[in-house]
Structures are given as C-alpha cells and as structure tokens.
PDB file of C-alpha atoms and ligand atoms in Angstrom:
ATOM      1  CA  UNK A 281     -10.996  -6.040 -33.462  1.00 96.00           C
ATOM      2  CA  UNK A 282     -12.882  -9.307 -34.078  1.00 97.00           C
ATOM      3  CA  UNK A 283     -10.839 -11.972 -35.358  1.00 97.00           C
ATOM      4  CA  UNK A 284     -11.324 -14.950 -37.743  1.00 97.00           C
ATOM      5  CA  UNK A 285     -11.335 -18.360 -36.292  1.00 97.00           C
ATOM      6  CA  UNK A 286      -9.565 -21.163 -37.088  1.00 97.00           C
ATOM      7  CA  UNK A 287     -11.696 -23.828 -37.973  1.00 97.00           C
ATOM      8  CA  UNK A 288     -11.629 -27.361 -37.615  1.00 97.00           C
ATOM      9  CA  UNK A 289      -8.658 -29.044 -40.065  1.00 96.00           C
ATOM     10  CA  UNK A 290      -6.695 -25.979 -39.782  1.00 96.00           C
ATOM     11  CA  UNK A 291      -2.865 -27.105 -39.114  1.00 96.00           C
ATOM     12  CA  UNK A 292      -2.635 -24.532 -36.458  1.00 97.00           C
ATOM     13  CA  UNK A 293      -5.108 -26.116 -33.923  1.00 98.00           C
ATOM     14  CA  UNK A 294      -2.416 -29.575 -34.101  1.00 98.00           C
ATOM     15  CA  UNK A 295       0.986 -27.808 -32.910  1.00 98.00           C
ATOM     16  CA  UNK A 296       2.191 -28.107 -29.747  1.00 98.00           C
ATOM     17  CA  UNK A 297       2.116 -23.762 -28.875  1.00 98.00           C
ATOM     18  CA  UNK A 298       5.372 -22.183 -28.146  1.00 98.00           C
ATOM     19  CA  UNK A 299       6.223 -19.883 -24.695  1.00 98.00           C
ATOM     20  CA  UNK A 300       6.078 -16.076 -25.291  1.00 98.00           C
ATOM     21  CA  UNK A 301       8.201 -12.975 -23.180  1.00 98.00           C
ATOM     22  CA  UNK A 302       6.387 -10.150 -21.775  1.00 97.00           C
ATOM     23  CA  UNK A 303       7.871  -8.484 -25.288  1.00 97.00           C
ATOM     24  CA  UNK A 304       6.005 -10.489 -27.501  1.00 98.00           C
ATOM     25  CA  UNK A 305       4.608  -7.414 -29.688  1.00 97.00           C
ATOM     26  CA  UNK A 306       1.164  -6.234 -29.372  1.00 97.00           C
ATOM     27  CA  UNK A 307       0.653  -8.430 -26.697  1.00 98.00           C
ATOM     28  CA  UNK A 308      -2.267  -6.129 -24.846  1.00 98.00           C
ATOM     29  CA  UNK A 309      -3.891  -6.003 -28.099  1.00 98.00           C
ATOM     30  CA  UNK A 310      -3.856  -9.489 -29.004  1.00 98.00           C
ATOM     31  CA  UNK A 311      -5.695 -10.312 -25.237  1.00 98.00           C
ATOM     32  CA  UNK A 312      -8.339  -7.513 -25.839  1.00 98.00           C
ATOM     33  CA  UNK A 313      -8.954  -8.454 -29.437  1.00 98.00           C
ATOM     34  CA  UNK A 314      -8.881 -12.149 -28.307  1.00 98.00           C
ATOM     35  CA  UNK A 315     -11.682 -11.296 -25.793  1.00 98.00           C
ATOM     36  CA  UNK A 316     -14.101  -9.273 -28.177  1.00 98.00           C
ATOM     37  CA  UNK A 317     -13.307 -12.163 -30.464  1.00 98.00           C
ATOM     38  CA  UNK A 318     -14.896 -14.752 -28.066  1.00 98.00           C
ATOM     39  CA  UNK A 319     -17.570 -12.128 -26.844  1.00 96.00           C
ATOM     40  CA  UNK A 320     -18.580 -11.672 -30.120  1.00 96.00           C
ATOM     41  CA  UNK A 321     -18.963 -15.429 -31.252  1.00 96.00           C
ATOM     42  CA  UNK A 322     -20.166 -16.381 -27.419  1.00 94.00           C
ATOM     43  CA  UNK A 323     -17.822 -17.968 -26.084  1.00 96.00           C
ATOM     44  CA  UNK A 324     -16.442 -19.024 -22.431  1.00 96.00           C
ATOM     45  CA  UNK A 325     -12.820 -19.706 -23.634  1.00 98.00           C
ATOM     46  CA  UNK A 326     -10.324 -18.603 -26.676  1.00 98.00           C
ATOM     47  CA  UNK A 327      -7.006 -20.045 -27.219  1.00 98.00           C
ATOM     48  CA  UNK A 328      -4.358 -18.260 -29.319  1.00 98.00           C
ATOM     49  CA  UNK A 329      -4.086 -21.417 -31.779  1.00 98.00           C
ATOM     50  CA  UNK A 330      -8.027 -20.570 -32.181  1.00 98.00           C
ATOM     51  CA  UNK A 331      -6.714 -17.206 -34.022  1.00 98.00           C
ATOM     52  CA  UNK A 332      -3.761 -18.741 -36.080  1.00 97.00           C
ATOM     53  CA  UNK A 333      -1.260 -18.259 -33.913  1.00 98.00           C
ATOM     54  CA  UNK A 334       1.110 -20.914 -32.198  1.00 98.00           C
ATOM     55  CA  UNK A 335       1.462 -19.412 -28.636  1.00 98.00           C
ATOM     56  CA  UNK A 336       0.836 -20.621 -24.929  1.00 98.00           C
ATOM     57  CA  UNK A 337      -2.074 -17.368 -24.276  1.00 98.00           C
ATOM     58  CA  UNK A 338      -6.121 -18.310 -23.481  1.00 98.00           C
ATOM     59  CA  UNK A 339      -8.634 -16.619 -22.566  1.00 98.00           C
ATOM     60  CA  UNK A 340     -12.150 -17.074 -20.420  1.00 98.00           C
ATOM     61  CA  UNK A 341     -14.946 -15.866 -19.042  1.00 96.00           C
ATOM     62  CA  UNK A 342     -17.243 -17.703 -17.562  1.00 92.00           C
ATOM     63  CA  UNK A 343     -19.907 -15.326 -16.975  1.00 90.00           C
ATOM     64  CA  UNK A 344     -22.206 -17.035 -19.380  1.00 89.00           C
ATOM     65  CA  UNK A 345     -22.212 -20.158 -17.155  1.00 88.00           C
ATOM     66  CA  UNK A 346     -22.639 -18.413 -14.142  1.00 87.00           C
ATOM     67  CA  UNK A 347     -26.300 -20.310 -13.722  1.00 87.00           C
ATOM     68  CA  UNK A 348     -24.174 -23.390 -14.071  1.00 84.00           C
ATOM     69  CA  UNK A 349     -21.485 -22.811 -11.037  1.00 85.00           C
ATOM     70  CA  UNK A 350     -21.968 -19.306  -9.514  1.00 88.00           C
ATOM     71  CA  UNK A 351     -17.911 -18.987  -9.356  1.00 87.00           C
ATOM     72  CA  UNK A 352     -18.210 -18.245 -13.037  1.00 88.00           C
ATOM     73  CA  UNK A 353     -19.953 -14.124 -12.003  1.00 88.00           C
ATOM     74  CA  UNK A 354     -17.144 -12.315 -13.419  1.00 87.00           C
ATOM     75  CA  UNK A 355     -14.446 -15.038 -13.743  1.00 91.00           C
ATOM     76  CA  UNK A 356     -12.469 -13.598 -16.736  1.00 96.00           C
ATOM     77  CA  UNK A 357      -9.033 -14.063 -17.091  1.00 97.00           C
ATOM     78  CA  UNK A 358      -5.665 -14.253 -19.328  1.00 98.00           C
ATOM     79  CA  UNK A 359      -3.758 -17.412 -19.185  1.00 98.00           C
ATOM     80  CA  UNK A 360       0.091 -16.805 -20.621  1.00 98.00           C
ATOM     81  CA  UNK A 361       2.927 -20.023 -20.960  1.00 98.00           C
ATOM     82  CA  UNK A 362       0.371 -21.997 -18.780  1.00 98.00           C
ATOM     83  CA  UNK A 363       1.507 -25.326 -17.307  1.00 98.00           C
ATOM     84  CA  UNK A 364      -0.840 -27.858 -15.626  1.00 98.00           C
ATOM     85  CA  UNK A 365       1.172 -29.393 -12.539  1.00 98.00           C
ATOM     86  CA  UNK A 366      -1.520 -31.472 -11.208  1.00 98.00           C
ATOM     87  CA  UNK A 367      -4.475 -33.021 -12.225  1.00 98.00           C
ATOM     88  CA  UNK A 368      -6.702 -34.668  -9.325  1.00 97.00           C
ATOM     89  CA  UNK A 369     -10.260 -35.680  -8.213  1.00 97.00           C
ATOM     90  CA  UNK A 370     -12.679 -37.825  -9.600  1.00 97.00           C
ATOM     91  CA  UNK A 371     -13.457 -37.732 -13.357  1.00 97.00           C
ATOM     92  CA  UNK A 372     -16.760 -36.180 -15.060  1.00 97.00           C
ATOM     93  CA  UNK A 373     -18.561 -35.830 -17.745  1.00 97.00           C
ATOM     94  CA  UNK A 374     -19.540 -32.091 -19.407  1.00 96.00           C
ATOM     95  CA  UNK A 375     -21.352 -31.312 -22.859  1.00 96.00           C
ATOM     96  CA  UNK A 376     -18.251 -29.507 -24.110  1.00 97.00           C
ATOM     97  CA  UNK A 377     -18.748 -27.450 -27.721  1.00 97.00           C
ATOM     98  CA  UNK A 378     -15.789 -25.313 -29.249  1.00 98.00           C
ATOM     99  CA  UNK A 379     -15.630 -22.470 -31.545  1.00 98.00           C
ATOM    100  CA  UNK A 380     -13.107 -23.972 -34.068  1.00 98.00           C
ATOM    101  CA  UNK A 381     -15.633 -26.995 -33.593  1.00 98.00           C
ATOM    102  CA  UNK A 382     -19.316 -25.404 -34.900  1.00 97.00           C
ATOM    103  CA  UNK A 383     -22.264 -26.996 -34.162  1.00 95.00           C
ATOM    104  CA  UNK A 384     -21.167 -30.222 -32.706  1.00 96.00           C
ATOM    105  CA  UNK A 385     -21.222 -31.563 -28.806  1.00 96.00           C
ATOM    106  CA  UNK A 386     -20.350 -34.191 -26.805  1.00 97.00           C
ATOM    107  CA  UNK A 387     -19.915 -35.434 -23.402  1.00 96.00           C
ATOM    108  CA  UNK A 388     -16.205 -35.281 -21.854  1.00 97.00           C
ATOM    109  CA  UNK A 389     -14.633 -36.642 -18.953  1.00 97.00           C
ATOM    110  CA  UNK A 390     -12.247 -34.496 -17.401  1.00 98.00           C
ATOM    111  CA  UNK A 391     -10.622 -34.706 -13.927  1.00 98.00           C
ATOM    112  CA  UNK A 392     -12.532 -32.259 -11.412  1.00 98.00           C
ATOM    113  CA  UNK A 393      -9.231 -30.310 -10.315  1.00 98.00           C
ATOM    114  CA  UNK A 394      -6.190 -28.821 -11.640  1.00 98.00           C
ATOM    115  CA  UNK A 395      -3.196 -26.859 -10.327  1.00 98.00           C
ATOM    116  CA  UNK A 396      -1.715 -24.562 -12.755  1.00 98.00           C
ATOM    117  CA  UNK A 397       1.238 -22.250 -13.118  1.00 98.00           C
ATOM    118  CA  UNK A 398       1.189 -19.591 -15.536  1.00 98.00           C
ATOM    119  CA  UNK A 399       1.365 -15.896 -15.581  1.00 98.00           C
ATOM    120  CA  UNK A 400      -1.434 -13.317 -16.258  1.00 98.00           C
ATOM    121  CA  UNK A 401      -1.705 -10.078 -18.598  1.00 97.00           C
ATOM    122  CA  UNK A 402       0.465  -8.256 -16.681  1.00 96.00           C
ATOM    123  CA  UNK A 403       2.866 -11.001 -16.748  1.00 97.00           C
ATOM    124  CA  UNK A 404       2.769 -11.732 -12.649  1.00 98.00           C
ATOM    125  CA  UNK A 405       3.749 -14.970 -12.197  1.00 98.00           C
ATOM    126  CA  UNK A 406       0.495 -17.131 -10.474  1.00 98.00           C
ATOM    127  CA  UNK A 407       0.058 -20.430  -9.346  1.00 98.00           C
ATOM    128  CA  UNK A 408      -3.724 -21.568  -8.574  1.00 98.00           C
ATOM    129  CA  UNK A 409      -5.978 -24.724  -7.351  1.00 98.00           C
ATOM    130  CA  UNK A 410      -9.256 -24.614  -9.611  1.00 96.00           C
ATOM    131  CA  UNK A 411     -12.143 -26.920 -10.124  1.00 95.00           C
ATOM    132  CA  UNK A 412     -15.670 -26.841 -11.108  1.00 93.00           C
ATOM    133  CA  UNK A 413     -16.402 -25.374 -14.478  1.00 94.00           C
ATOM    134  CA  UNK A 414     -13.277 -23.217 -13.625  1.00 96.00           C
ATOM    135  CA  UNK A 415     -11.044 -26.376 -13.792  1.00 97.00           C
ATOM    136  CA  UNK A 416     -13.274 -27.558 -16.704  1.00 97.00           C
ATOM    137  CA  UNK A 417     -12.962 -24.494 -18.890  1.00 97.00           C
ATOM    138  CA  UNK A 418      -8.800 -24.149 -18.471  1.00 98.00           C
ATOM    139  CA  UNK A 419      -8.802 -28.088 -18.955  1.00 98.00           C
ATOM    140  CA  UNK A 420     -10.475 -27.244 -22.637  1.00 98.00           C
ATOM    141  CA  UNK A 421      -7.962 -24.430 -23.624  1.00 98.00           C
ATOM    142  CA  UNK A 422      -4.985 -25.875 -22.140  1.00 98.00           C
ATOM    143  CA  UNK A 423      -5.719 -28.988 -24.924  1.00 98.00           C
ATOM    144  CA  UNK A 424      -5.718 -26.205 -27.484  1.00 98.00           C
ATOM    145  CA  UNK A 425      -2.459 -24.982 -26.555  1.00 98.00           C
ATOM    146  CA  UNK A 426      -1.191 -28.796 -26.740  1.00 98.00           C
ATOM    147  CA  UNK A 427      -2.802 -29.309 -30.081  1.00 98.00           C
ATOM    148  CA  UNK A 428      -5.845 -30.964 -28.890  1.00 98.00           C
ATOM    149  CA  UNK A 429      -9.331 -30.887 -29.888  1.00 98.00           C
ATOM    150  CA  UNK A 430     -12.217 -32.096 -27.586  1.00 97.00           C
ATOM    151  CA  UNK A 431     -13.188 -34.731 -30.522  1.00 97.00           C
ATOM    152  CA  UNK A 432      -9.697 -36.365 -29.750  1.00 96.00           C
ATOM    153  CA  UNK A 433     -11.455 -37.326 -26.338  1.00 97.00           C
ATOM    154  CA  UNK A 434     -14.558 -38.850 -27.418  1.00 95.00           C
ATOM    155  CA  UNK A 435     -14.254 -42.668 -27.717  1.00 92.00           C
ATOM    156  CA  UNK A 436     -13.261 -44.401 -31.401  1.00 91.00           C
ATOM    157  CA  UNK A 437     -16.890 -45.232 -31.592  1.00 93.00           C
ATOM    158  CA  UNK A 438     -18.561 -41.749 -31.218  1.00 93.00           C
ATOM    159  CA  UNK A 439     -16.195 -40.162 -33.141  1.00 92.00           C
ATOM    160  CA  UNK A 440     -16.908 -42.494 -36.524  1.00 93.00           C
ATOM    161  CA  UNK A 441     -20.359 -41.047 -36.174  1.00 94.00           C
ATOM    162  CA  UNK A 442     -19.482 -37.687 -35.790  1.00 96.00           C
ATOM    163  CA  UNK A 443     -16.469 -38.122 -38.869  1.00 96.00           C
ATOM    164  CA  UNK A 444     -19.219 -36.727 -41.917  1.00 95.00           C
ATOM    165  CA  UNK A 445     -19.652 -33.338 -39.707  1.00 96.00           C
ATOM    166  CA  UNK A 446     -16.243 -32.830 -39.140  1.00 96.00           C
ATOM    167  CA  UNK A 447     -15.566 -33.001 -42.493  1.00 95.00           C
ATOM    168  CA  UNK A 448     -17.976 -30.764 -43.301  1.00 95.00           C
ATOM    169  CA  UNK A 449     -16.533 -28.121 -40.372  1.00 95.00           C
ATOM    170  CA  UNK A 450     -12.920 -28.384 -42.363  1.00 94.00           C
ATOM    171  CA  UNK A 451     -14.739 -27.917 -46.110  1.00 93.00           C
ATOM    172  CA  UNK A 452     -17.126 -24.449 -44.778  1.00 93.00           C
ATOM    173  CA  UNK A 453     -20.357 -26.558 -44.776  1.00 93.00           C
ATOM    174  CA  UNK A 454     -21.474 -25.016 -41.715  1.00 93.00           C
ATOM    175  CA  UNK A 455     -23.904 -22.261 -40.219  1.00 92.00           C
ATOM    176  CA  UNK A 456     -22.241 -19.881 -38.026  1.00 93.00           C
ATOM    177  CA  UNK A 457     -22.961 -16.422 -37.030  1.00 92.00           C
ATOM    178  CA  UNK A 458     -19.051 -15.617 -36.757  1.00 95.00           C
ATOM    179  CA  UNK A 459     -16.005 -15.405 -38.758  1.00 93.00           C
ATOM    180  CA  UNK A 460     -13.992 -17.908 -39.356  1.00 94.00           C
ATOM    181  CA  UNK A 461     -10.821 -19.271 -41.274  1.00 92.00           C
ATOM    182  CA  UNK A 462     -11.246 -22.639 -42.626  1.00 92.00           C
ATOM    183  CA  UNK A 463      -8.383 -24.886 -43.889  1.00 89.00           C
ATOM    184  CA  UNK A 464      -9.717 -26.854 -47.467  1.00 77.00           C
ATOM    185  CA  UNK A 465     -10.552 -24.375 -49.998  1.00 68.00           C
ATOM    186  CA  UNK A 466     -13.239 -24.577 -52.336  1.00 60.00           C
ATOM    187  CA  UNK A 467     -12.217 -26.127 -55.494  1.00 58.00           C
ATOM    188  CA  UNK A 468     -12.084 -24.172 -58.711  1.00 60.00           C
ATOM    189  CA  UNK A 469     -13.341 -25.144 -61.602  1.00 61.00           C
ATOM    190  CA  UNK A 470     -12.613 -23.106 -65.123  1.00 62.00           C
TER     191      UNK A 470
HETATM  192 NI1   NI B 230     -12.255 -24.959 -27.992  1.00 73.31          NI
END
C-alpha cells in the first residue's frame, strides 16, 4: 500500500522518534508498505517520520545509485532503533534531495564513515562499518529519525535563498508525481 508523505512543515519530521519492540503491530506491513512507498515516489531512503509516524524504522535501497558506487546493486535494507556509535573520515560534499523535501537540492557535507547498531526486520541485533553512499544514505535517514531535515545543514546563507520554496513545499505549491500529506491547509473562504 502506497503511503502519503509527510511534507515539509509537518510537526512529525521535528520529533526526536521513539524505540519500538519486535511487537510493535503490523510491523512487517509497515516495512513492505514503507518500501513500495519509496519505490513508488523513487526513492533511495524512507524514514518512518516520512509516513507520520514517530518511530526509530528506515528504509533504503540503493539500487538506483548503483552507477554512482557499485555497492549500492541490491543494497536494500530495514534499519529498526538505529544508533550511530561512530562517525569518522574525512568530510564530503553530496547533492542530497528528500521526499518530504520536493524539488529542492543542495550540497551536504557528511563524514565518509559511520558505525551503527541497530537491528533489522527480523529484529537480529547488527552492528556494521559503512561508508560511501552506504554511509551517506543512513547518515540522511538517521537525521530523520532525530528530527532533522537536510536544509538544517546547509549554511544560514543558502538557506535564506532557498526560504520562498520551502514555504511553498509546507503550503502544497509544488509538482510532484506522489502523494503526499502537507501540514498548512488551504484557507477557506465563505
Ligand atoms: Ni529525506
């Protein structure tokens, strides 16, 4: 089932995500619906927040990118109460984009590797060294799960100019080919 995403503005993408048990109801569901979701709107990465709801679960596949780093063929995977333990190596710079973000860009620095602990679908606990776009793609969910958004990591001077279009994201003025939620309704006049 595709789901609407949370746009830009929406409350949901600013909390801080909560834990979840193996319990958590519907959980295989969620992951496969969370998956067609991103499929659908072509995607590399889906966060939980991204679909209204306040839990530590991503998504990615990075098959898209494979031209990009070839350890992308077939790299999809479930992320579940994900904790970075280590960030290292030297910092660069990616044209990063986001769903909940339509139609806007910009160049991010981000730390080459990461060490993570988390557990996957099945709820195995895993513990992993990534870099590359690997590392680059869990860098952008994990934000999401910490209520971050990649225009929080542009500098004060880019983000002024890109104020208007965010804006615009929060109030539906924008062309997308998927379905999404946003957060200021249109006004009604009688
Ligand atoms: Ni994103």
């Amino acid at each position: 089932m595709i789901l609407p995403i949370a746009a830009y503005g929406n409350p949901v993408l600013r909390k801080v995500a909560a834990d979840i048990t193996p319990d958590y109801p519907g959980l295989a569901e969620l992951i496969e619906n969370m998956f067609e979701t991103m499929h659908k709107a072509d995607g590399v990465g889906l966060a939980a927040p991204q679909v209204n709801l306040s839990i530590r679960l991503f998504v990615v596949d990075g098959s898209p990118l494979k031209d990009t780093d070839p350890l992308l063929e077939g790299y999809k995977r479930t992320f579940i109460n994900a904790r970075i333990i280590e960030r290292f190596g030297d910092e660069w710079a990616y044209n990063e984009g986001c769903l909940s973000v339509p139609g806007i860009r910009e160049d991010i620095m981000r730390p080459a590797k990461i060490k993570i602990k988390y557990f996957d679908e099945k709820f195995n606990a895993m513990e992993d060294i990534f870099d590359g776009m690997r590392a680059r793609i869990i860098q952008h969910e994990y934000d999401h799960i910490e209520g971050i958004l990649f225009p929080d990591r542009v500098n004060p001077f880019k983000r002024r100019l890109i104020k208007g279009k965010l804006t615009d994201i929060a109030k539906g003025k924008v062309d997308i080919h998927y379905k999404m939620n946003f957060p200021v309704k249109k006004s009604v006049i009688f």
